[in-house]
PDB file of C-alpha atoms and ligand atoms in Angstrom:
ATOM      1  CA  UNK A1141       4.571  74.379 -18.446  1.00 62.00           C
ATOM      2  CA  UNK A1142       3.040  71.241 -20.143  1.00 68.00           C
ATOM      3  CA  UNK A1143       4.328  68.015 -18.494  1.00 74.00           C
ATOM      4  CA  UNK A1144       7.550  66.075 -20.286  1.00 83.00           C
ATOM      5  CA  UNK A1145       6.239  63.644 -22.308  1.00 93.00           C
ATOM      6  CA  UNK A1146       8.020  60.025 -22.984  1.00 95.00           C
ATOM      7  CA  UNK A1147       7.508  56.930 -25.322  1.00 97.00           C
ATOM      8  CA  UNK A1148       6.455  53.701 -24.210  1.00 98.00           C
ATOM      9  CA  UNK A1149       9.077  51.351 -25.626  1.00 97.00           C
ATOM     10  CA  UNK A1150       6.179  48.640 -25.832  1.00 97.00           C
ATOM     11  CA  UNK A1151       3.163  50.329 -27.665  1.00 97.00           C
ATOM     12  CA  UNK A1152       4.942  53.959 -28.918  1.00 97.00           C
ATOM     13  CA  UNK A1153       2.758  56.152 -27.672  1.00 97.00           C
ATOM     14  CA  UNK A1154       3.754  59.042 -25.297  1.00 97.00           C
ATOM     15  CA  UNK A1155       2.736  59.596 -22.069  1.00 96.00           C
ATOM     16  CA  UNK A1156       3.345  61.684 -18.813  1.00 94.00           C
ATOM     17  CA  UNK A1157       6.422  60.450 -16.787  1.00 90.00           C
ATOM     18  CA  UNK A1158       3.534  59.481 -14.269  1.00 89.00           C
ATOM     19  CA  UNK A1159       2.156  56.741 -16.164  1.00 92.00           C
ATOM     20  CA  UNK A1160       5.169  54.977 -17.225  1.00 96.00           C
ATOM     21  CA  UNK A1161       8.220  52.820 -15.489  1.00 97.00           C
ATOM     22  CA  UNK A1162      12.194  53.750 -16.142  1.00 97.00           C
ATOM     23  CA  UNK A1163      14.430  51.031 -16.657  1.00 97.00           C
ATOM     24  CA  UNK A1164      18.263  51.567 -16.394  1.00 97.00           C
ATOM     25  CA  UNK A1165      20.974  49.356 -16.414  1.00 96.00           C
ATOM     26  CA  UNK A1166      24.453  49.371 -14.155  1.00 93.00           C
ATOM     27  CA  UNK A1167      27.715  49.591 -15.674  1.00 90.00           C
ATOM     28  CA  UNK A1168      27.405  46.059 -15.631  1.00 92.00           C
ATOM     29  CA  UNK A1169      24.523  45.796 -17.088  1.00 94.00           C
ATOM     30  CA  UNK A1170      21.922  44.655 -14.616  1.00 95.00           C
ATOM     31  CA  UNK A1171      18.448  45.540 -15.486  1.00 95.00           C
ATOM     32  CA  UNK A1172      17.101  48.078 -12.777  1.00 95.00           C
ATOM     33  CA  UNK A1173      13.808  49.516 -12.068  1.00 97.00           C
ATOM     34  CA  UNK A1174      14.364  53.059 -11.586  1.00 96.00           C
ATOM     35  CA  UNK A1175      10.778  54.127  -9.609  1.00 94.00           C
ATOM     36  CA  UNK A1176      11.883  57.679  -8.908  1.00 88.00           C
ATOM     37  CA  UNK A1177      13.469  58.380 -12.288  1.00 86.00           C
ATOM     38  CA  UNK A1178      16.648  60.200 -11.188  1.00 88.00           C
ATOM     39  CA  UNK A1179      19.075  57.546 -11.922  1.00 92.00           C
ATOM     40  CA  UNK A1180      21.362  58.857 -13.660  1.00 90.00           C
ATOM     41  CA  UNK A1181      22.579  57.467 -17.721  1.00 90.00           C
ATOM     42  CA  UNK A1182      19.922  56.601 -20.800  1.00 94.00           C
ATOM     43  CA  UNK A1183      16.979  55.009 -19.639  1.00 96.00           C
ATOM     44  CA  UNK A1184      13.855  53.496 -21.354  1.00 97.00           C
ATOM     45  CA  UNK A1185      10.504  53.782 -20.699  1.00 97.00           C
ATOM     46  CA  UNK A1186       7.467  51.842 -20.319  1.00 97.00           C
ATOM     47  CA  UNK A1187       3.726  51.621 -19.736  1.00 97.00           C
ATOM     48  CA  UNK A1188       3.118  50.631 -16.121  1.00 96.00           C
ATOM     49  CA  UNK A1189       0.277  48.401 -17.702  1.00 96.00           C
ATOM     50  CA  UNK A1190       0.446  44.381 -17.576  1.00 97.00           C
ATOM     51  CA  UNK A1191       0.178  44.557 -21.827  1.00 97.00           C
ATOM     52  CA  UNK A1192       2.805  46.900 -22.021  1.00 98.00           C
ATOM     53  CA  UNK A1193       5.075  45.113 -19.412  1.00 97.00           C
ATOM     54  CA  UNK A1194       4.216  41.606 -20.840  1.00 97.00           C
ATOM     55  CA  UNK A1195       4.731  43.350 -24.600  1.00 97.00           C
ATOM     56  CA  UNK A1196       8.510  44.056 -23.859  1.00 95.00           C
ATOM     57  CA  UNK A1197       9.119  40.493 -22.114  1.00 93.00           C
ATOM     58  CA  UNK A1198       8.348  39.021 -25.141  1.00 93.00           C
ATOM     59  CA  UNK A1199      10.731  41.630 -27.320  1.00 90.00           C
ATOM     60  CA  UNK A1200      13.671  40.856 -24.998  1.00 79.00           C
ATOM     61  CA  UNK A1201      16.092  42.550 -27.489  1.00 92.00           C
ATOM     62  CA  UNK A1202      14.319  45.818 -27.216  1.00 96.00           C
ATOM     63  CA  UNK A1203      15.457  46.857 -23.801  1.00 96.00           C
ATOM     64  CA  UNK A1204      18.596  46.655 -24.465  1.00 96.00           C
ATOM     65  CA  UNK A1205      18.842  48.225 -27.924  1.00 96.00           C
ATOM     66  CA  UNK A1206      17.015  50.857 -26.815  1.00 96.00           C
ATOM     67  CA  UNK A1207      19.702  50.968 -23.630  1.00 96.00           C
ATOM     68  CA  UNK A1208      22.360  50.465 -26.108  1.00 95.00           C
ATOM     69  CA  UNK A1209      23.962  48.033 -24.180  1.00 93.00           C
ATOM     70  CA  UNK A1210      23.995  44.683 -23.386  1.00 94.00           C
ATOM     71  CA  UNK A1211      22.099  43.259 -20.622  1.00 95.00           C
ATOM     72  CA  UNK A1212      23.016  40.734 -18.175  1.00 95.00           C
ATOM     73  CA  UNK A1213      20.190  37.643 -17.907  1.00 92.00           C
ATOM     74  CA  UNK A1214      17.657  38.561 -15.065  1.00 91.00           C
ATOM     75  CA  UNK A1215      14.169  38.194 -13.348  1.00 93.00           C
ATOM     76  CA  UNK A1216      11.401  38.634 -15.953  1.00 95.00           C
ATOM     77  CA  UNK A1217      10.586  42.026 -16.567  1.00 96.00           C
ATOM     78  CA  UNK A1218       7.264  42.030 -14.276  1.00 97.00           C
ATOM     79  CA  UNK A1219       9.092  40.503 -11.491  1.00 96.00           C
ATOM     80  CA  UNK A1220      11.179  42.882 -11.581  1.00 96.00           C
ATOM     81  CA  UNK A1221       9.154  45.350 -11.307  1.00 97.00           C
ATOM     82  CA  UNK A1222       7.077  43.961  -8.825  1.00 97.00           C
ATOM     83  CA  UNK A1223       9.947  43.621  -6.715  1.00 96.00           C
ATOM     84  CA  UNK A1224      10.894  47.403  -6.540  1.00 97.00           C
ATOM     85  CA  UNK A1225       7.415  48.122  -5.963  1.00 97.00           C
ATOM     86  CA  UNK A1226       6.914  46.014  -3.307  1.00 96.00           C
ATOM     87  CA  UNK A1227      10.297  47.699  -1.640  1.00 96.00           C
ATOM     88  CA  UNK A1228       8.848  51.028  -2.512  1.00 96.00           C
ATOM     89  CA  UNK A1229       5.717  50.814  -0.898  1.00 97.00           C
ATOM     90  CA  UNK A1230       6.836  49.408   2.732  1.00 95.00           C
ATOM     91  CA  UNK A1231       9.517  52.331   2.635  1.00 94.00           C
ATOM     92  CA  UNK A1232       6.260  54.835   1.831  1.00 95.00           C
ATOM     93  CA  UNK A1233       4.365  53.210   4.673  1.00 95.00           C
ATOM     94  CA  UNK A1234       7.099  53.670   7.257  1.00 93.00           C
ATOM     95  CA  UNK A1235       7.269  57.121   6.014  1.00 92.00           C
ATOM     96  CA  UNK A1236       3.450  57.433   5.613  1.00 92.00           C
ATOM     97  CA  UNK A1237       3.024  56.425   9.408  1.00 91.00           C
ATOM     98  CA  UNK A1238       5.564  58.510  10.840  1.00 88.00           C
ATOM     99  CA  UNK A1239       3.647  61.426   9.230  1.00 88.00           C
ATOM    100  CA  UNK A1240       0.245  60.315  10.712  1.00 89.00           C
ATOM    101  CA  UNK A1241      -1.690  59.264   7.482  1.00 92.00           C
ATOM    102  CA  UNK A1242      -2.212  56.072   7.519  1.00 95.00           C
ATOM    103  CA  UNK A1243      -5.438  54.427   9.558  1.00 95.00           C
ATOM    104  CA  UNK A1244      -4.968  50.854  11.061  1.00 93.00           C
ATOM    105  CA  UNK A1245      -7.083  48.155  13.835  1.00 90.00           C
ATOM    106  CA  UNK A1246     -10.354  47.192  12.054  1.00 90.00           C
ATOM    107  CA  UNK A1247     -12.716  49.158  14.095  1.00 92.00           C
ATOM    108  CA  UNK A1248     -11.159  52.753  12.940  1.00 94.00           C
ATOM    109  CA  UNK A1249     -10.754  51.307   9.537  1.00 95.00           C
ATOM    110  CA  UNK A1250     -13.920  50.532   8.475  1.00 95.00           C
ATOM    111  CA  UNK A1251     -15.072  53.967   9.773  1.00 96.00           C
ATOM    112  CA  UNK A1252     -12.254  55.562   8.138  1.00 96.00           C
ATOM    113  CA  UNK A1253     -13.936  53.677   5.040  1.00 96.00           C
ATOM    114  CA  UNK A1254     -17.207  54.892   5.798  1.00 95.00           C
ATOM    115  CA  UNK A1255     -16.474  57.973   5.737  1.00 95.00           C
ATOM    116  CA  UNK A1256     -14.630  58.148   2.428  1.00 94.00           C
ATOM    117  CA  UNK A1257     -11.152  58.719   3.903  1.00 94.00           C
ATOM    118  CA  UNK A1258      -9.265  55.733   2.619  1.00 96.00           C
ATOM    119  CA  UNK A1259      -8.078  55.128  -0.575  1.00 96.00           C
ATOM    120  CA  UNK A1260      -6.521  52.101  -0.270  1.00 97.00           C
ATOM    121  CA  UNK A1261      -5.908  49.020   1.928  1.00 97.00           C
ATOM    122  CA  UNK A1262      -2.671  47.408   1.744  1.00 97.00           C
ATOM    123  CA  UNK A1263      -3.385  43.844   3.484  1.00 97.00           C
ATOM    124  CA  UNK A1264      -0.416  41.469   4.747  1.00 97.00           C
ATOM    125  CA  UNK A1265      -0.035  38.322   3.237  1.00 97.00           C
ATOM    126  CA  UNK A1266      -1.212  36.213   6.215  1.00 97.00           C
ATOM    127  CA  UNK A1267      -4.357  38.290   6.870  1.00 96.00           C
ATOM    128  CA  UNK A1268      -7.449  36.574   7.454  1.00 96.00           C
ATOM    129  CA  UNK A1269      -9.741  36.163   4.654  1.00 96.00           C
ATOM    130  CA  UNK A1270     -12.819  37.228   7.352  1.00 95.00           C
ATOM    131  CA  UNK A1271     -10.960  40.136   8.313  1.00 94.00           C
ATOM    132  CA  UNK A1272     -10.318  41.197   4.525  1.00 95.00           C
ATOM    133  CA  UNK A1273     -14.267  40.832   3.870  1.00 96.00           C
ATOM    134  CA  UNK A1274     -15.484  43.074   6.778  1.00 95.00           C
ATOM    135  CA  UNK A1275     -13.406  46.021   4.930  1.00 96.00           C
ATOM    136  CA  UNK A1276     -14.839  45.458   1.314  1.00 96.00           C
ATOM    137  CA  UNK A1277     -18.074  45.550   3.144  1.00 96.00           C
ATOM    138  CA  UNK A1278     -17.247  48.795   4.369  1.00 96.00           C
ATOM    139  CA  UNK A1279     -14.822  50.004   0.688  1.00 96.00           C
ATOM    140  CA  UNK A1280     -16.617  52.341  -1.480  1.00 94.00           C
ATOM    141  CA  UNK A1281     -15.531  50.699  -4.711  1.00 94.00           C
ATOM    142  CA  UNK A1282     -12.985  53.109  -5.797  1.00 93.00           C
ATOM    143  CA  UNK A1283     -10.586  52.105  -2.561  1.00 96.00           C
ATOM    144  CA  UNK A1284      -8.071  49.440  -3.766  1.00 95.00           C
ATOM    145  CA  UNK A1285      -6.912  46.571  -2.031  1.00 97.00           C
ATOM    146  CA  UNK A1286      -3.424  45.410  -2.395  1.00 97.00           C
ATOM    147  CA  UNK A1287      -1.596  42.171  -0.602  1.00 96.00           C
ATOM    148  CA  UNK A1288       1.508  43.172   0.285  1.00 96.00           C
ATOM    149  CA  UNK A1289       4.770  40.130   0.555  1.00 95.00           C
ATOM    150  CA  UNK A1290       4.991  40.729   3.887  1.00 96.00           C
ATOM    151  CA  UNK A1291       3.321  39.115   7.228  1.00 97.00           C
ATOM    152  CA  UNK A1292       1.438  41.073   9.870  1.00 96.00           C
ATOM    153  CA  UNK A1293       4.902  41.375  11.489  1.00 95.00           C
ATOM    154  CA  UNK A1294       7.117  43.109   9.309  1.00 95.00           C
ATOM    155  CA  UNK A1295       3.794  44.904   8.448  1.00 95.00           C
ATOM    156  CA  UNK A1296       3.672  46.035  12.518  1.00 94.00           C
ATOM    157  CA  UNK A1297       7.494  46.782  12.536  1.00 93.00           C
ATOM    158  CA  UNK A1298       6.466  49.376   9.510  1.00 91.00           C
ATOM    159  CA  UNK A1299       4.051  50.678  11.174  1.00 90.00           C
ATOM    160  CA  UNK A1300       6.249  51.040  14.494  1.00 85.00           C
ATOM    161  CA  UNK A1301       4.677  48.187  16.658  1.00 81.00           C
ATOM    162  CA  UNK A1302       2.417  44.844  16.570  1.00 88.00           C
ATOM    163  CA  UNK A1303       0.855  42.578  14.261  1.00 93.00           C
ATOM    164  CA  UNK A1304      -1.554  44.409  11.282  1.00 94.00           C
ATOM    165  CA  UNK A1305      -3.444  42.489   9.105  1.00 96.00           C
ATOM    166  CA  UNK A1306      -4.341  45.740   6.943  1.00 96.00           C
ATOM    167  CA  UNK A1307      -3.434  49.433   6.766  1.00 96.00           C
ATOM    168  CA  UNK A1308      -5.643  51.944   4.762  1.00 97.00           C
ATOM    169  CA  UNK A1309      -3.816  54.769   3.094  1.00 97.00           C
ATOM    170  CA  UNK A1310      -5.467  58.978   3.350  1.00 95.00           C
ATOM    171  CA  UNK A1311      -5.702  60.402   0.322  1.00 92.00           C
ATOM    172  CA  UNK A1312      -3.048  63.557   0.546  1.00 91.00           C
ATOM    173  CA  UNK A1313      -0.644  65.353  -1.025  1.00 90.00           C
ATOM    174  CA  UNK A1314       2.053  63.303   1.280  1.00 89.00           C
ATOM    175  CA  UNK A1315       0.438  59.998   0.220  1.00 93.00           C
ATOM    176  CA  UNK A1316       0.610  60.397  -3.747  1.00 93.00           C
ATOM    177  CA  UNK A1317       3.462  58.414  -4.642  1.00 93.00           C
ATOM    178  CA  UNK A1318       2.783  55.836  -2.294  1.00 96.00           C
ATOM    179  CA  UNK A1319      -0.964  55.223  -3.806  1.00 96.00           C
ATOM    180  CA  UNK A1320       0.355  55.738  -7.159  1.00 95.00           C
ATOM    181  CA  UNK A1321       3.462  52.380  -6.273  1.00 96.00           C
ATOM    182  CA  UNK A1322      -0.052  50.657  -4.863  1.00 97.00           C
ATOM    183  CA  UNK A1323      -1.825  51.446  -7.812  1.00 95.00           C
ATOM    184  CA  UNK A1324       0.966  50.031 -10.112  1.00 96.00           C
ATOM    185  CA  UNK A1325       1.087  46.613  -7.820  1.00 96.00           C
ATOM    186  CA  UNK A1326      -2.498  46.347  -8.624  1.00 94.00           C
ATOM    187  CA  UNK A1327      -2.094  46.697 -12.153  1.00 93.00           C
ATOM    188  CA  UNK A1328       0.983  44.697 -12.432  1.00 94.00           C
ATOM    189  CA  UNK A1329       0.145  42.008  -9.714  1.00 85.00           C
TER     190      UNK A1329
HETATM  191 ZN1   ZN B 618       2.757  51.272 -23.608  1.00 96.64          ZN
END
């Protein structure tokens, strides 16, 4: 069965659910990112691409006509979606780790890297700039990095325990929609 497409309320054009953001509103109308697309009411769609996100800021009518409801006044769009992204990917890396596919500690990292294993690097906020260096050096150049909002810390309590400057992410099956939130903060970010 083909794949459901859906219009990007920004440029028109249709794409697979895959490549574009839903945006719902509450009863109330708050604007809300809905990442896994199941919430439930008529939702809109857009590009997860800075021009298409950027595109509807500036229409600010068009979300909600196309909602058919008013909206109440909130975060610019990209923040917004930022936001539940960010959220999104530290509940996919507590998830990730508990199933065993993430790599962390520099030395199994970079040969995780070297061997083609890692397909992305999320990095806290307070890593150090020398430690973020000595994995490009080791990043084939489709591996992406992301900086996360959190400190090594929270990062650590994700992970189950310590401080980590940087987790890389296995490319499987388990690990698609986490790369894919990753891949969006990279776009977006
Ligand atoms: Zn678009």
């Amino acid at each position: 069965m083909p794949e459901p497409l859906r219009t990007c309320l920004a440029c028109r054009e249709s794409a697979p659910r895959e490549d574009l953001l839903r945006l719902v509103a509450s009863p109330g109308g708050q604007l809300t990112v809905d990442l896994k697309g199941r919430l439930p009411g008529r939702g809109v769609w857009v590009h997860d691409s800075l021009a298409c996100v950027q595109e509807l800021e500036r229409r600010k009518g068009a979300i909600s006509r196309g909602l058919k409801q008013p909206l109440l006044p909130s975060e610019p769009l990209r923040v917004l979606i930022l936001d539940a992204l960010h959220r999104q990917v530290l509940d996919g890396i507590s998830l990730s780790a508990a199933a065993g596919r993430l790599v962390v500690g520099q030395e199994r990292l970079a040969k995780a890297l070297d061997r083609g294993e890692v397909a992305a690097i999320a990095l806290a906020k307070d890593a150090a700039p020398r430690t973020v260096e000595g994995l490009r050096e080791h990043a084939p150049p489709h591996v992406i990095f992301v900086t996360l909002e959190v400190g090594k810390d929270e990062l650590g309590a994700r992970l189950g325990r310590g401080l980590f400057a940087a987790v890389g992410v296995i490319r499987t099956d388990a690990t698609r929609s986490l790369l894919r939130q990753l891949r969006r903060i990279g776009n977006l970010g």
